[in-house]
Amino acid sequence: MSAPAHLPYGGVATFARAPQVQPGGDWQADVGVLGVPFDIALGFRPGARFAPRALREASLRSVPPFSGLDGTVRLAGVTFADAGDVVLPSLEPELMRDRTTAAAREVRARCRLPVFLGGDHSVSFPLLRAFHDVPDLHVVQLDAHLDFTDVRNDTRYSNSSPFRRACEALPNLTHITTVGLRGLRFDPEAVAAARARGHTLIPMTDVTRDLGAVLDALPTGKNVYLSVDVDGLDPAVLPGTSSPEPDGFTYAQAMAVLAAAARRNTLVGLDLVELAPNLDPSGRSELLMARLIMETLCEAGLDGSRRD
């Protein structure tokens, strides 16, 4: 007879009740989860350091497998492991980057699909360094902001620059598609540099006008790393983020983009960043983002199914 299951608010909060492991330990899983509780590269309101813990707690509401209204069962037999958080220094960003890359490589070696819980968006650079051996690597980025700035406030490694640094460090990173861009503050040099490199820049107005055309512009048949900045969503949907921008994704629009990217490509990694649970006393921001991660995993074909 199996032990009784905890209610969502009971027990130890690992992601989706996954076994707790060490990044370099003796384990194998379909999905490996790693937290990066770092937010000192922000330009505005802090709080993303609290997101990995909040997402773990929120994930306890939705533990797979999932049974749909139509009788389908998703993520049946898919195994999870929670590798905890990268052990980070408080004020040593270079050491943070080195430790994050090392831990991400260890998790990658032990699972089919690593899921990274940020942290501000600067952590995407050291995470992407762990994918240096993936040929023809494409990034699909959901974001209100381009995050391709060379230098901001004399800083080269802020949350405004992760993809600029990644492109410099990774010859195998061939393309970035950024969806949801909007706002008043775009760095002209960063926009020009991204376009010169051939990246696909899709404003939120295109999503609103013709979502189907946006989905058609996503890569197909590639190795794709998904980077989800939660400020891509409209702040009326998700208020818990440092730099909200109005007129963003609905949950359904965001999931349409993520589902299409996951179905049409080989998903090699996923990060979710810029969630600041302290800025949303309702707690819905982390609940929605834990759900978004799970729905994306449902579309990635880990259980042998794809809804093309």
mmCIF file of C-alpha atoms in Angstrom:
data_model
loop_
_atom_site.group_PDB
_atom_site.id
_atom_site.type_symbol
_atom_site.label_atom_id
_atom_site.label_comp_id
_atom_site.label_asym_id
_atom_site.label_seq_id
_atom_site.Cartn_x
_atom_site.Cartn_y
_atom_site.Cartn_z
ATOM 1 C CA MET A 1 0.000 0.000 0.000
ATOM 2 C CA SER A 2 1.450 3.371 -1.034
ATOM 3 C CA ALA A 3 1.954 6.182 1.458
ATOM 4 C CA PRO A 4 -0.797 8.820 1.503
ATOM 5 C CA ALA A 5 -0.089 11.896 -0.612
ATOM 6 C CA HIS A 6 0.337 15.340 0.882
ATOM 7 C CA LEU A 7 -2.110 18.107 0.105
ATOM 8 C CA PRO A 8 -0.550 20.975 -1.914
ATOM 9 C CA TYR A 9 0.360 22.908 1.228
ATOM 10 C CA GLY A 10 1.985 19.955 3.015
ATOM 11 C CA GLY A 11 5.349 18.252 2.777
ATOM 12 C CA VAL A 12 8.673 19.474 1.435
ATOM 13 C CA ALA A 13 8.334 21.798 -1.564
ATOM 14 C CA THR A 14 10.313 20.244 -4.388
ATOM 15 C CA PHE A 15 9.182 20.997 -7.932
ATOM 16 C CA ALA A 16 6.140 18.828 -8.708
ATOM 17 C CA ARG A 17 7.027 16.579 -5.737
ATOM 18 C CA ALA A 18 10.153 15.436 -7.595
ATOM 19 C CA PRO A 19 12.878 13.610 -5.683
ATOM 20 C CA GLN A 20 15.495 16.027 -4.375
ATOM 21 C CA VAL A 21 18.944 15.388 -5.853
ATOM 22 C CA GLN A 22 22.307 17.107 -6.231
ATOM 23 C CA PRO A 23 23.247 18.535 -9.650
ATOM 24 C CA GLY A 24 26.235 16.222 -9.883
ATOM 25 C CA GLY A 25 24.665 13.274 -8.085
ATOM 26 C CA ASP A 26 23.819 9.762 -9.214
ATOM 27 C CA TRP A 27 20.443 10.261 -10.874
ATOM 28 C CA GLN A 28 18.704 10.269 -14.238
ATOM 29 C CA ALA A 29 15.345 11.817 -15.145
ATOM 30 C CA ASP A 30 13.344 13.068 -18.073
ATOM 31 C CA VAL A 31 13.088 16.556 -16.541
ATOM 32 C CA GLY A 32 15.748 18.057 -14.289
ATOM 33 C CA VAL A 33 14.924 21.263 -12.407
ATOM 34 C CA LEU A 34 17.558 23.748 -11.205
ATOM 35 C CA GLY A 35 16.983 27.062 -9.429
ATOM 36 C CA VAL A 36 19.149 30.164 -9.854
ATOM 37 C CA PRO A 37 18.054 32.585 -7.084
ATOM 38 C CA PHE A 38 19.962 35.643 -8.309
ATOM 39 C CA ASP A 39 18.685 39.175 -8.917
ATOM 40 C CA ILE A 40 21.476 41.695 -8.339
ATOM 41 C CA ALA A 41 21.756 42.401 -12.084
ATOM 42 C CA LEU A 42 18.364 44.117 -12.158
ATOM 43 C CA GLY A 43 17.867 47.717 -13.143
ATOM 44 C CA PHE A 44 14.694 48.256 -11.139
ATOM 45 C CA ARG A 45 12.766 46.349 -8.447
ATOM 46 C CA PRO A 46 14.387 43.282 -6.831
ATOM 47 C CA GLY A 47 12.661 40.071 -5.803
ATOM 48 C CA ALA A 48 13.424 37.481 -8.504
ATOM 49 C CA ARG A 49 15.781 35.750 -6.071
ATOM 50 C CA PHE A 50 12.658 34.447 -4.333
ATOM 51 C CA ALA A 51 11.139 32.933 -7.488
ATOM 52 C CA PRO A 52 12.631 29.413 -7.436
ATOM 53 C CA ARG A 53 11.195 28.719 -3.991
ATOM 54 C CA ALA A 54 7.843 30.291 -4.875
ATOM 55 C CA LEU A 55 7.587 28.286 -8.106
ATOM 56 C CA ARG A 56 8.303 25.063 -6.266
ATOM 57 C CA GLU A 57 5.518 25.767 -3.799
ATOM 58 C CA ALA A 58 3.126 26.765 -6.592
ATOM 59 C CA SER A 59 3.962 23.613 -8.554
ATOM 60 C CA LEU A 60 2.507 21.450 -5.788
ATOM 61 C CA ARG A 61 -0.969 22.352 -7.027
ATOM 62 C CA SER A 62 -0.331 20.693 -10.402
ATOM 63 C CA VAL A 63 1.608 17.443 -10.089
ATOM 64 C CA PRO A 64 1.601 15.180 -13.183
ATOM 65 C CA PRO A 65 0.209 13.089 -14.749
ATOM 66 C CA PHE A 66 -2.656 15.280 -15.913
ATOM 67 C CA SER A 67 -6.009 13.963 -17.138
ATOM 68 C CA GLY A 68 -7.841 16.132 -19.659
ATOM 69 C CA LEU A 69 -11.536 16.652 -20.250
ATOM 70 C CA ASP A 70 -11.205 14.590 -23.441
ATOM 71 C CA GLY A 71 -9.671 11.663 -21.536
ATOM 72 C CA THR A 72 -6.093 12.230 -22.649
ATOM 73 C CA VAL A 73 -3.377 11.804 -20.036
ATOM 74 C CA ARG A 74 -0.308 14.043 -20.245
ATOM 75 C CA LEU A 75 3.197 13.431 -18.835
ATOM 76 C CA ALA A 76 2.327 9.906 -17.742
ATOM 77 C CA GLY A 77 5.540 8.080 -16.941
ATOM 78 C CA VAL A 78 7.670 11.212 -17.295
ATOM 79 C CA THR A 79 10.189 11.372 -14.448
ATOM 80 C CA PHE A 80 11.256 14.538 -12.645
ATOM 81 C CA ALA A 81 14.224 15.363 -10.422
ATOM 82 C CA ASP A 82 14.767 18.576 -8.472
ATOM 83 C CA ALA A 83 18.461 19.450 -8.276
ATOM 84 C CA GLY A 84 17.878 22.323 -5.857
ATOM 85 C CA ASP A 85 19.435 25.744 -6.309
ATOM 86 C CA VAL A 86 22.863 26.800 -7.472
ATOM 87 C CA VAL A 87 24.839 27.737 -4.351
ATOM 88 C CA LEU A 88 25.463 31.406 -5.054
ATOM 89 C CA PRO A 89 27.677 34.075 -3.517
ATOM 90 C CA SER A 90 25.868 37.199 -2.387
ATOM 91 C CA LEU A 91 27.905 39.792 -4.315
ATOM 92 C CA GLU A 92 30.221 38.009 -6.763
ATOM 93 C CA PRO A 93 28.531 37.999 -10.168
ATOM 94 C CA GLU A 94 31.434 36.339 -12.004
ATOM 95 C CA LEU A 95 31.469 33.487 -9.499
ATOM 96 C CA MET A 96 27.682 33.242 -9.889
ATOM 97 C CA ARG A 97 28.073 32.805 -13.623
ATOM 98 C CA ASP A 98 30.759 30.143 -13.280
ATOM 99 C CA ARG A 99 28.800 28.139 -10.709
ATOM 100 C CA THR A 100 25.587 28.438 -12.716
ATOM 101 C CA THR A 101 27.202 27.156 -15.906
ATOM 102 C CA ALA A 102 28.818 24.259 -14.049
ATOM 103 C CA ALA A 103 25.575 23.235 -12.328
ATOM 104 C CA ALA A 104 23.579 23.541 -15.559
ATOM 105 C CA ARG A 105 26.070 21.264 -17.340
ATOM 106 C CA GLU A 106 25.715 18.669 -14.584
ATOM 107 C CA VAL A 107 21.915 18.767 -14.802
ATOM 108 C CA ARG A 108 22.005 18.595 -18.606
ATOM 109 C CA ALA A 109 24.125 15.459 -18.443
ATOM 110 C CA ARG A 110 21.520 13.682 -16.324
ATOM 111 C CA CYS A 111 18.186 14.559 -17.930
ATOM 112 C CA ARG A 112 16.438 14.852 -21.262
ATOM 113 C CA LEU A 113 15.148 18.373 -20.649
ATOM 114 C CA PRO A 114 16.527 20.803 -18.055
ATOM 115 C CA VAL A 115 14.190 23.431 -16.594
ATOM 116 C CA PHE A 116 15.805 26.444 -14.948
ATOM 117 C CA LEU A 117 14.017 28.660 -12.424
ATOM 118 C CA GLY A 118 15.470 32.191 -12.330
ATOM 119 C CA GLY A 119 16.433 34.685 -11.121
ATOM 120 C CA ASP A 120 16.700 37.807 -13.218
ATOM 121 C CA HIS A 121 17.338 37.512 -16.937
ATOM 122 C CA SER A 122 21.101 37.846 -16.571
ATOM 123 C CA VAL A 123 21.177 34.165 -15.558
ATOM 124 C CA SER A 124 20.244 33.097 -19.091
ATOM 125 C CA PHE A 125 23.791 33.835 -20.256
ATOM 126 C CA PRO A 126 25.591 31.407 -17.927
ATOM 127 C CA LEU A 127 22.806 28.871 -18.459
ATOM 128 C CA LEU A 128 23.206 29.056 -22.238
ATOM 129 C CA ARG A 129 26.964 28.502 -21.875
ATOM 130 C CA ALA A 130 26.069 24.982 -20.734
ATOM 131 C CA PHE A 131 24.660 24.354 -24.248
ATOM 132 C CA HIS A 132 27.913 25.142 -26.054
ATOM 133 C CA ASP A 133 27.893 21.735 -27.767
ATOM 134 C CA VAL A 134 24.351 21.876 -29.199
ATOM 135 C CA PRO A 135 24.589 22.360 -32.978
ATOM 136 C CA ASP A 136 22.567 25.088 -34.665
ATOM 137 C CA LEU A 137 21.105 26.308 -31.375
ATOM 138 C CA HIS A 138 18.083 28.602 -31.602
ATOM 139 C CA VAL A 139 16.614 30.676 -28.772
ATOM 140 C CA VAL A 140 12.938 31.566 -28.646
ATOM 141 C CA GLN A 141 12.535 34.393 -26.167
ATOM 142 C CA LEU A 142 9.210 35.650 -24.794
ATOM 143 C CA ASP A 143 9.916 39.130 -23.525
ATOM 144 C CA ALA A 144 8.760 42.728 -23.496
ATOM 145 C CA HIS A 145 12.415 43.773 -23.763
ATOM 146 C CA LEU A 146 15.136 42.826 -26.214
ATOM 147 C CA ASP A 147 17.878 42.146 -23.618
ATOM 148 C CA PHE A 148 20.579 42.597 -26.266
ATOM 149 C CA THR A 149 22.212 45.730 -24.853
ATOM 150 C CA ASP A 150 26.000 45.854 -24.935
ATOM 151 C CA VAL A 151 26.509 47.978 -21.798
ATOM 152 C CA ARG A 152 24.019 49.435 -19.333
ATOM 153 C CA ASN A 153 25.184 51.758 -16.571
ATOM 154 C CA ASP A 154 28.786 50.626 -17.170
ATOM 155 C CA THR A 155 27.702 46.999 -16.733
ATOM 156 C CA ARG A 156 28.142 44.309 -19.389
ATOM 157 C CA TYR A 157 26.367 41.511 -17.508
ATOM 158 C CA SER A 158 23.055 43.026 -16.472
ATOM 159 C CA ASN A 159 19.606 41.596 -17.138
ATOM 160 C CA SER A 160 19.591 43.796 -20.265
ATOM 161 C CA SER A 161 22.504 41.935 -21.871
ATOM 162 C CA PRO A 162 22.277 38.121 -21.533
ATOM 163 C CA PHE A 163 21.752 37.371 -25.214
ATOM 164 C CA ARG A 164 24.425 39.811 -26.378
ATOM 165 C CA ARG A 165 26.938 38.011 -24.170
ATOM 166 C CA ALA A 166 25.636 34.600 -25.257
ATOM 167 C CA CYS A 167 26.049 35.423 -28.946
ATOM 168 C CA GLU A 168 29.619 36.549 -28.293
ATOM 169 C CA ALA A 169 30.496 33.389 -26.346
ATOM 170 C CA LEU A 170 28.651 30.711 -28.334
ATOM 171 C CA PRO A 171 29.427 30.238 -32.046
ATOM 172 C CA ASN A 172 26.729 27.545 -32.143
ATOM 173 C CA LEU A 173 23.984 30.032 -31.163
ATOM 174 C CA THR A 174 22.773 30.791 -34.649
ATOM 175 C CA HIS A 175 19.484 32.618 -34.183
ATOM 176 C CA ILE A 176 17.239 34.327 -31.635
ATOM 177 C CA THR A 177 13.516 34.943 -32.099
ATOM 178 C CA THR A 178 12.113 37.441 -29.616
ATOM 179 C CA VAL A 179 8.341 37.695 -29.330
ATOM 180 C CA GLY A 180 6.301 40.283 -27.423
ATOM 181 C CA LEU A 181 8.520 43.373 -27.699
ATOM 182 C CA ARG A 182 6.946 46.622 -26.563
ATOM 183 C CA GLY A 183 7.464 49.704 -24.415
ATOM 184 C CA LEU A 184 9.074 53.119 -24.653
ATOM 185 C CA ARG A 185 12.696 52.290 -23.822
ATOM 186 C CA PHE A 186 14.598 50.522 -26.597
ATOM 187 C CA ASP A 187 18.355 50.862 -26.995
ATOM 188 C CA PRO A 188 18.858 51.799 -30.684
ATOM 189 C CA GLU A 189 22.321 50.216 -30.760
ATOM 190 C CA ALA A 190 20.959 46.946 -29.369
ATOM 191 C CA VAL A 191 18.123 46.845 -31.910
ATOM 192 C CA ALA A 192 20.535 47.530 -34.770
ATOM 193 C CA ALA A 193 22.978 44.877 -33.510
ATOM 194 C CA ALA A 194 20.268 42.226 -33.202
ATOM 195 C CA ARG A 195 18.930 42.979 -36.674
ATOM 196 C CA ALA A 196 22.424 42.983 -38.147
ATOM 197 C CA ARG A 197 22.883 39.478 -36.794
ATOM 198 C CA GLY A 198 19.634 38.412 -38.474
ATOM 199 C CA HIS A 199 17.557 37.879 -35.353
ATOM 200 C CA THR A 200 13.764 37.885 -35.591
ATOM 201 C CA LEU A 201 12.191 40.730 -33.603
ATOM 202 C CA ILE A 202 8.412 40.442 -33.230
ATOM 203 C CA PRO A 203 6.542 43.278 -31.500
ATOM 204 C CA MET A 204 3.499 42.609 -29.370
ATOM 205 C CA THR A 205 1.367 44.499 -31.882
ATOM 206 C CA ASP A 206 2.038 41.678 -34.385
ATOM 207 C CA VAL A 207 0.858 39.104 -31.846
ATOM 208 C CA THR A 208 -2.344 41.045 -31.305
ATOM 209 C CA ARG A 209 -2.962 41.597 -35.004
ATOM 210 C CA ASP A 210 -2.170 38.123 -36.384
ATOM 211 C CA LEU A 211 -1.087 35.427 -33.937
ATOM 212 C CA GLY A 212 -1.090 32.804 -36.700
ATOM 213 C CA ALA A 213 1.522 34.717 -38.693
ATOM 214 C CA VAL A 214 3.664 35.041 -35.558
ATOM 215 C CA LEU A 215 3.504 31.288 -34.992
ATOM 216 C CA ASP A 216 4.517 30.730 -38.617
ATOM 217 C CA ALA A 217 7.617 32.886 -38.018
ATOM 218 C CA LEU A 218 8.899 30.593 -35.261
ATOM 219 C CA PRO A 219 11.735 28.176 -36.066
ATOM 220 C CA THR A 220 10.906 24.653 -37.178
ATOM 221 C CA GLY A 221 13.006 21.509 -36.905
ATOM 222 C CA LYS A 222 15.698 23.171 -34.797
ATOM 223 C CA ASN A 223 17.307 22.687 -31.405
ATOM 224 C CA VAL A 224 15.462 25.314 -29.369
ATOM 225 C CA TYR A 225 16.107 26.802 -25.963
ATOM 226 C CA LEU A 226 13.060 28.627 -24.581
ATOM 227 C CA SER A 227 13.622 31.683 -22.406
ATOM 228 C CA VAL A 228 10.476 33.046 -20.777
ATOM 229 C CA ASP A 229 10.705 36.475 -19.209
ATOM 230 C CA VAL A 230 7.481 36.829 -17.282
ATOM 231 C CA ASP A 231 7.244 40.542 -18.099
ATOM 232 C CA GLY A 232 6.231 39.360 -21.546
ATOM 233 C CA LEU A 233 2.800 38.772 -20.057
ATOM 234 C CA ASP A 234 0.456 41.678 -19.478
ATOM 235 C CA PRO A 235 0.797 43.019 -15.921
ATOM 236 C CA ALA A 236 -2.965 42.724 -15.510
ATOM 237 C CA VAL A 237 -2.389 38.973 -15.899
ATOM 238 C CA LEU A 238 0.942 38.768 -14.090
ATOM 239 C CA PRO A 239 1.869 41.693 -11.811
ATOM 240 C CA GLY A 240 4.782 40.001 -10.033
ATOM 241 C CA THR A 241 7.734 41.259 -12.043
ATOM 242 C CA SER A 242 10.358 43.970 -11.795
ATOM 243 C CA SER A 243 9.653 45.973 -14.965
ATOM 244 C CA PRO A 244 6.071 45.445 -16.148
ATOM 245 C CA GLU A 245 4.983 46.747 -19.548
ATOM 246 C CA PRO A 246 1.298 47.233 -20.459
ATOM 247 C CA ASP A 247 -0.439 45.493 -23.367
ATOM 248 C CA GLY A 248 1.401 42.193 -23.118
ATOM 249 C CA PHE A 249 0.537 38.549 -23.698
ATOM 250 C CA THR A 250 -2.563 36.967 -22.333
ATOM 251 C CA TYR A 251 -1.857 33.566 -20.832
ATOM 252 C CA ALA A 252 -3.432 31.919 -23.893
ATOM 253 C CA GLN A 253 -1.277 33.906 -26.327
ATOM 254 C CA ALA A 254 1.917 33.090 -24.424
ATOM 255 C CA MET A 255 1.026 29.408 -24.334
ATOM 256 C CA ALA A 256 0.252 29.396 -28.054
ATOM 257 C CA VAL A 257 3.785 30.607 -28.800
ATOM 258 C CA LEU A 258 5.438 28.216 -26.352
ATOM 259 C CA ALA A 259 3.363 25.252 -27.504
ATOM 260 C CA ALA A 260 4.160 25.893 -31.163
ATOM 261 C CA ALA A 261 7.872 26.243 -30.430
ATOM 262 C CA ALA A 262 7.883 23.048 -28.357
ATOM 263 C CA ARG A 263 5.904 20.992 -30.876
ATOM 264 C CA ARG A 264 7.830 21.995 -33.979
ATOM 265 C CA ASN A 265 11.347 21.703 -32.591
ATOM 266 C CA THR A 266 13.583 19.694 -30.308
ATOM 267 C CA LEU A 267 13.352 21.474 -26.979
ATOM 268 C CA VAL A 268 16.787 21.363 -25.319
ATOM 269 C CA GLY A 269 16.219 23.702 -22.367
ATOM 270 C CA LEU A 270 13.767 26.079 -20.738
ATOM 271 C CA ASP A 271 14.281 28.948 -18.359
ATOM 272 C CA LEU A 272 11.715 31.156 -16.651
ATOM 273 C CA VAL A 273 13.012 34.441 -15.282
ATOM 274 C CA GLU A 274 12.103 37.832 -13.796
ATOM 275 C CA LEU A 275 9.312 36.516 -11.581
ATOM 276 C CA ALA A 276 9.230 38.591 -8.376
ATOM 277 C CA PRO A 277 6.676 36.937 -6.078
ATOM 278 C CA ASN A 278 7.107 39.628 -3.447
ATOM 279 C CA LEU A 279 5.490 42.116 -5.848
ATOM 280 C CA ASP A 280 2.256 40.090 -6.109
ATOM 281 C CA PRO A 281 0.645 39.566 -2.701
ATOM 282 C CA SER A 282 -2.148 37.545 -4.325
ATOM 283 C CA GLY A 283 0.288 34.751 -5.216
ATOM 284 C CA ARG A 284 -1.262 34.260 -8.639
ATOM 285 C CA SER A 285 1.902 35.154 -10.555
ATOM 286 C CA GLU A 286 3.822 32.086 -9.390
ATOM 287 C CA LEU A 287 0.741 29.868 -9.723
ATOM 288 C CA LEU A 288 0.316 30.906 -13.354
ATOM 289 C CA MET A 289 4.001 30.454 -14.149
ATOM 290 C CA ALA A 290 4.201 27.012 -12.547
ATOM 291 C CA ARG A 291 1.211 26.097 -14.713
ATOM 292 C CA LEU A 292 2.882 27.592 -17.800
ATOM 293 C CA ILE A 293 6.000 25.471 -17.241
ATOM 294 C CA MET A 294 3.918 22.325 -16.895
ATOM 295 C CA GLU A 295 1.847 23.087 -19.991
ATOM 296 C CA THR A 296 5.013 23.681 -21.997
ATOM 297 C CA LEU A 297 6.386 20.329 -20.849
ATOM 298 C CA CYS A 298 3.116 18.718 -21.944
ATOM 299 C CA GLU A 299 3.756 20.006 -25.476
ATOM 300 C CA ALA A 300 7.389 18.903 -25.655
ATOM 301 C CA GLY A 301 6.667 15.261 -26.491
ATOM 302 C CA LEU A 302 8.396 13.868 -23.412
ATOM 303 C CA ASP A 303 5.665 11.242 -23.031
ATOM 304 C CA GLY A 304 5.838 10.271 -26.697
ATOM 305 C CA SER A 305 2.855 12.386 -27.702
ATOM 306 C CA ARG A 306 2.733 15.569 -29.750
ATOM 307 C CA ARG A 307 -0.304 17.638 -30.665
ATOM 308 C CA ASP A 308 0.849 18.930 -34.028
#
